[in-house]
Tab-separated table of C-alpha atoms in Angstrom:
chain	number	residue	atom	x	y	z
P	1	UNK	CA	-1.271	15.093	20.164
P	2	UNK	CA	-0.832	11.187	20.899
P	3	UNK	CA	-4.316	10.459	19.904
P	4	UNK	CA	-3.982	12.255	16.590
P	5	UNK	CA	-0.767	10.757	15.789
P	6	UNK	CA	-1.974	7.189	16.485
P	7	UNK	CA	-5.090	7.728	14.162
P	8	UNK	CA	-2.987	9.168	11.527
P	9	UNK	CA	-0.354	6.358	11.677
P	10	UNK	CA	-2.742	3.396	11.854
P	11	UNK	CA	-5.521	4.913	9.652
P	12	UNK	CA	-2.984	5.999	6.992
P	13	UNK	CA	-1.204	2.694	7.037
P	14	UNK	CA	-4.288	0.690	6.560
P	15	UNK	CA	-5.517	2.925	3.767
P	16	UNK	CA	-2.288	2.864	2.052
P	17	UNK	CA	-2.193	-1.031	2.371
P	18	UNK	CA	-5.714	-1.245	0.898
P	19	UNK	CA	-4.877	1.046	-1.718
P	20	UNK	CA	-1.547	-0.467	-2.950
P	21	UNK	CA	-3.317	-3.995	-3.048
P	22	UNK	CA	-6.160	-2.800	-5.013
P	23	UNK	CA	-4.402	-0.539	-7.138
P	24	UNK	CA	-1.445	-2.694	-8.066
P	25	UNK	CA	-3.811	-5.664	-8.871
P	26	UNK	CA	-6.137	-3.681	-11.052
P	27	UNK	CA	-3.317	-2.224	-13.025
P	28	UNK	CA	-1.174	-5.433	-13.603
P	29	UNK	CA	-3.981	-7.763	-14.190
P	30	UNK	CA	-6.083	-6.341	-17.133
P	31	UNK	CA	-9.494	-7.637	-18.151
P	32	UNK	CA	-12.334	-8.570	-16.044
P	33	UNK	CA	-10.442	-8.307	-12.958
P	34	UNK	CA	-9.285	-4.610	-13.915
P	35	UNK	CA	-12.877	-3.824	-14.736
P	36	UNK	CA	-14.361	-5.069	-11.541
P	37	UNK	CA	-11.702	-3.452	-9.207
P	38	UNK	CA	-12.000	0.002	-11.396
P	39	UNK	CA	-15.673	-0.103	-10.852
P	40	UNK	CA	-15.224	-0.568	-7.040
P	41	UNK	CA	-12.782	2.456	-7.056
P	42	UNK	CA	-14.913	4.548	-8.957
P	43	UNK	CA	-17.847	3.951	-7.109
P	44	UNK	CA	-15.863	4.531	-3.715
P	45	UNK	CA	-14.783	7.949	-5.360
P	46	UNK	CA	-17.997	9.244	-6.099
P	47	UNK	CA	-19.641	8.464	-2.695
P	48	UNK	CA	-19.201	11.377	-0.298
P	49	UNK	CA	-16.753	10.711	2.042
P	50	UNK	CA	-17.485	12.631	5.273
P	51	UNK	CA	-21.195	11.912	5.212
P	52	UNK	CA	-20.297	8.005	5.047
P	53	UNK	CA	-17.914	8.227	7.878
P	54	UNK	CA	-20.532	10.169	10.030
P	55	UNK	CA	-23.109	7.468	9.190
P	56	UNK	CA	-20.948	4.654	9.913
P	57	UNK	CA	-19.594	6.125	13.147
P	58	UNK	CA	-23.049	7.307	14.338
P	59	UNK	CA	-24.845	3.982	13.670
P	60	UNK	CA	-21.873	1.578	15.085
P	61	UNK	CA	-22.930	-0.147	18.442
P	62	UNK	CA	-19.504	0.829	19.835
P	63	UNK	CA	-17.381	3.849	20.306
P	64	UNK	CA	-13.811	4.162	20.495
P	65	UNK	CA	-10.512	5.053	19.041
P	66	UNK	CA	-10.297	2.071	16.976
P	67	UNK	CA	-13.719	2.517	15.365
P	68	UNK	CA	-12.567	5.877	14.277
P	69	UNK	CA	-9.479	4.489	12.609
P	70	UNK	CA	-11.615	1.490	11.049
P	71	UNK	CA	-14.172	4.276	9.611
P	72	UNK	CA	-11.210	6.387	8.066
P	73	UNK	CA	-9.605	3.367	6.820
P	74	UNK	CA	-12.296	1.971	4.815
P	75	UNK	CA	-13.373	5.179	3.326
P	76	UNK	CA	-10.033	6.652	2.354
P	77	UNK	CA	-8.460	4.195	0.070
P	78	UNK	CA	-10.034	5.019	-3.195
P	79	UNK	CA	-7.903	7.981	-4.374
P	80	UNK	CA	-4.764	6.245	-3.478
P	81	UNK	CA	-5.717	3.297	-5.467
P	82	UNK	CA	-6.692	5.239	-8.561
P	83	UNK	CA	-3.024	6.806	-8.696
P	84	UNK	CA	-1.249	3.300	-8.076
P	85	UNK	CA	-3.212	1.869	-10.774
P	86	UNK	CA	-2.509	4.487	-13.073
P	87	UNK	CA	1.334	4.243	-12.403
P	88	UNK	CA	1.473	0.495	-12.582
P	89	UNK	CA	-0.102	0.810	-15.958
P	90	UNK	CA	2.569	2.643	-17.214
P	91	UNK	CA	5.258	0.380	-15.680
P	92	UNK	CA	4.045	-3.063	-16.694
P	93	UNK	CA	5.139	-2.042	-20.499
P	94	UNK	CA	8.512	-1.707	-19.226
P	95	UNK	CA	11.313	-3.831	-20.612
P	96	UNK	CA	12.538	-5.282	-17.224
P	97	UNK	CA	8.987	-6.402	-16.671
P	98	UNK	CA	8.614	-8.022	-19.839
P	99	UNK	CA	12.151	-9.746	-19.250
P	100	UNK	CA	10.905	-10.912	-15.767
P	101	UNK	CA	7.713	-12.418	-17.126
P	102	UNK	CA	9.639	-14.314	-20.024
P	103	UNK	CA	12.086	-15.520	-17.079
P	104	UNK	CA	9.297	-17.434	-15.738
P	105	UNK	CA	8.455	-15.341	-12.681
P	106	UNK	CA	4.824	-15.495	-11.307
P	107	UNK	CA	2.696	-12.490	-11.014
P	108	UNK	CA	3.029	-12.061	-7.132
P	109	UNK	CA	6.854	-11.895	-7.400
P	110	UNK	CA	6.746	-9.435	-10.343
P	111	UNK	CA	4.558	-7.177	-8.347
P	112	UNK	CA	6.262	-7.274	-5.196
P	113	UNK	CA	10.048	-7.406	-6.214
P	114	UNK	CA	10.020	-5.779	-9.705
P	115	UNK	CA	7.293	-2.931	-9.581
P	116	UNK	CA	6.883	-2.085	-5.835
P	117	UNK	CA	10.424	-1.034	-5.426
P	118	UNK	CA	9.853	1.438	-8.121
P	119	UNK	CA	6.998	3.025	-6.685
P	120	UNK	CA	8.237	3.507	-3.242
P	121	UNK	CA	8.185	7.129	-3.064
P	122	UNK	CA	4.785	7.226	-4.473
P	123	UNK	CA	3.529	5.076	-1.633
P	124	UNK	CA	5.524	7.072	0.761
P	125	UNK	CA	3.794	10.057	-0.541
P	126	UNK	CA	0.422	8.338	-0.433
P	127	UNK	CA	0.899	7.286	3.259
P	128	UNK	CA	1.794	10.858	4.180
P	129	UNK	CA	-1.412	12.143	2.600
P	130	UNK	CA	-3.579	9.405	3.884
P	131	UNK	CA	-2.288	10.203	7.518
P	132	UNK	CA	-2.739	13.740	7.269
P	133	UNK	CA	-6.435	13.312	5.896
P	134	UNK	CA	-7.007	10.571	8.739
P	135	UNK	CA	-5.811	13.196	11.373
P	136	UNK	CA	-8.250	15.969	10.334
P	137	UNK	CA	-11.182	13.367	9.643
P	138	UNK	CA	-10.475	12.101	13.395
P	139	UNK	CA	-10.779	15.649	14.709
P	140	UNK	CA	-13.980	16.100	12.586
P	141	UNK	CA	-15.798	13.059	14.040
P	142	UNK	CA	-14.936	13.741	17.577
P	143	UNK	CA	-15.892	17.549	17.330
P	144	UNK	CA	-19.215	16.282	16.087
P	145	UNK	CA	-19.439	14.145	19.006
P	146	UNK	CA	-19.254	10.588	17.073
P	147	UNK	CA	-16.166	9.300	19.131
P	148	UNK	CA	-15.398	8.285	22.475
P	149	UNK	CA	-16.398	11.294	24.780
P	150	UNK	CA	-13.627	10.242	27.303
P	151	UNK	CA	-10.655	10.110	24.922
P	152	UNK	CA	-8.546	13.200	25.276
P	153	UNK	CA	-7.710	14.496	21.728
P	154	UNK	CA	-7.963	17.868	19.822
P	155	UNK	CA	-11.168	16.794	18.390
P	156	UNK	CA	-12.816	16.150	21.861
P	157	UNK	CA	-11.162	19.381	23.171
P	158	UNK	CA	-12.960	21.468	20.450
P	159	UNK	CA	-16.299	19.425	21.143
P	160	UNK	CA	-16.448	20.239	24.830
P	161	UNK	CA	-15.170	23.679	24.126
P	162	UNK	CA	-18.226	24.305	21.564
P	163	UNK	CA	-20.554	22.544	23.841
P	164	UNK	CA	-19.647	24.653	26.690
P	165	UNK	CA	-20.088	27.922	24.753
P	166	UNK	CA	-16.283	28.773	25.066
P	167	UNK	CA	-16.320	31.530	22.620
P	168	UNK	CA	-19.381	33.070	24.241
P	169	UNK	CA	-17.735	33.121	27.529
P	170	UNK	CA	-14.559	34.511	26.481
P	171	UNK	CA	-12.585	31.185	27.016
P	172	UNK	CA	-10.951	31.432	23.496
P	173	UNK	CA	-7.838	29.491	24.473
P	174	UNK	CA	-9.865	26.723	25.076
P	175	UNK	CA	-10.987	26.530	21.401
P	176	UNK	CA	-7.989	28.260	19.885
P	177	UNK	CA	-5.036	26.133	21.003
P	178	UNK	CA	-6.392	22.731	20.028
P	179	UNK	CA	-7.109	24.151	16.429
P	180	UNK	CA	-3.835	25.736	16.164
P	181	UNK	CA	-2.098	22.625	17.200
P	182	UNK	CA	-4.217	20.634	14.685
P	183	UNK	CA	-3.463	23.178	12.018
P	184	UNK	CA	0.217	23.172	12.598
P	185	UNK	CA	0.499	19.371	12.366
P	186	UNK	CA	-1.364	19.146	9.330
P	187	UNK	CA	0.824	21.868	7.684
P	188	UNK	CA	3.878	20.100	8.800
P	189	UNK	CA	2.859	16.768	7.268
P	190	UNK	CA	1.906	18.290	4.347
P	191	UNK	CA	5.274	20.064	3.828
P	192	UNK	CA	6.794	16.674	4.530
P	193	UNK	CA	4.689	15.275	1.650
P	194	UNK	CA	5.805	18.086	-0.731
P	195	UNK	CA	9.377	17.132	0.245
P	196	UNK	CA	8.801	13.463	-0.701
P	197	UNK	CA	7.365	14.575	-3.960
P	198	UNK	CA	10.384	16.815	-4.653
P	199	UNK	CA	12.960	14.099	-3.784
P	200	UNK	CA	11.186	11.325	-5.894
P	201	UNK	CA	10.105	13.638	-8.855
P	202	UNK	CA	13.036	14.538	-11.076
P	203	UNK	CA	11.081	17.330	-12.521
P	204	UNK	CA	10.371	18.999	-9.186
P	205	UNK	CA	14.102	18.761	-7.997
P	206	UNK	CA	15.692	22.263	-7.489
P	207	UNK	CA	19.283	23.062	-8.778
């Protein structure tokens, strides 16, 4: 549990930071900067993520938890960047942004102090989604044997259970319990993400 939560926290944080930086820059700065960053976002979206993660992890000279976090972080930012770019395009034409621009505020201050506070719920929801995906990706990479085999995690438990033929020898708890725990954690984080959406989106609020 500790390993999965560490991977989810750090990989989700790094992915969210990259997505926010690229998405906000591309959405606010129109022109050639937006075209270059949008091309990078689209390129990252069309590349299959799981084969890319497997390739990076398999050919890395080192193995360990931080390698898993790094691989997940650099492959999981594109979708969040696309959503945040679309949101900032709608916000940059608001009256308070125009007033801040006429008041002489620079671009960095407008993005950090005028736009980002209005995107807090979207960033929080993006972080929860990235952390949930990171936990599943870590378990998948460890299950495939691409992580550190000495690390104790649900993924390595599934890997050793599968390698030892747990299902064939009747040791179904060896494989079943890590899978159930992983499914429960991902489900719980998904429900939290739905809750954030419901609180932040007026159209989803219940009476």
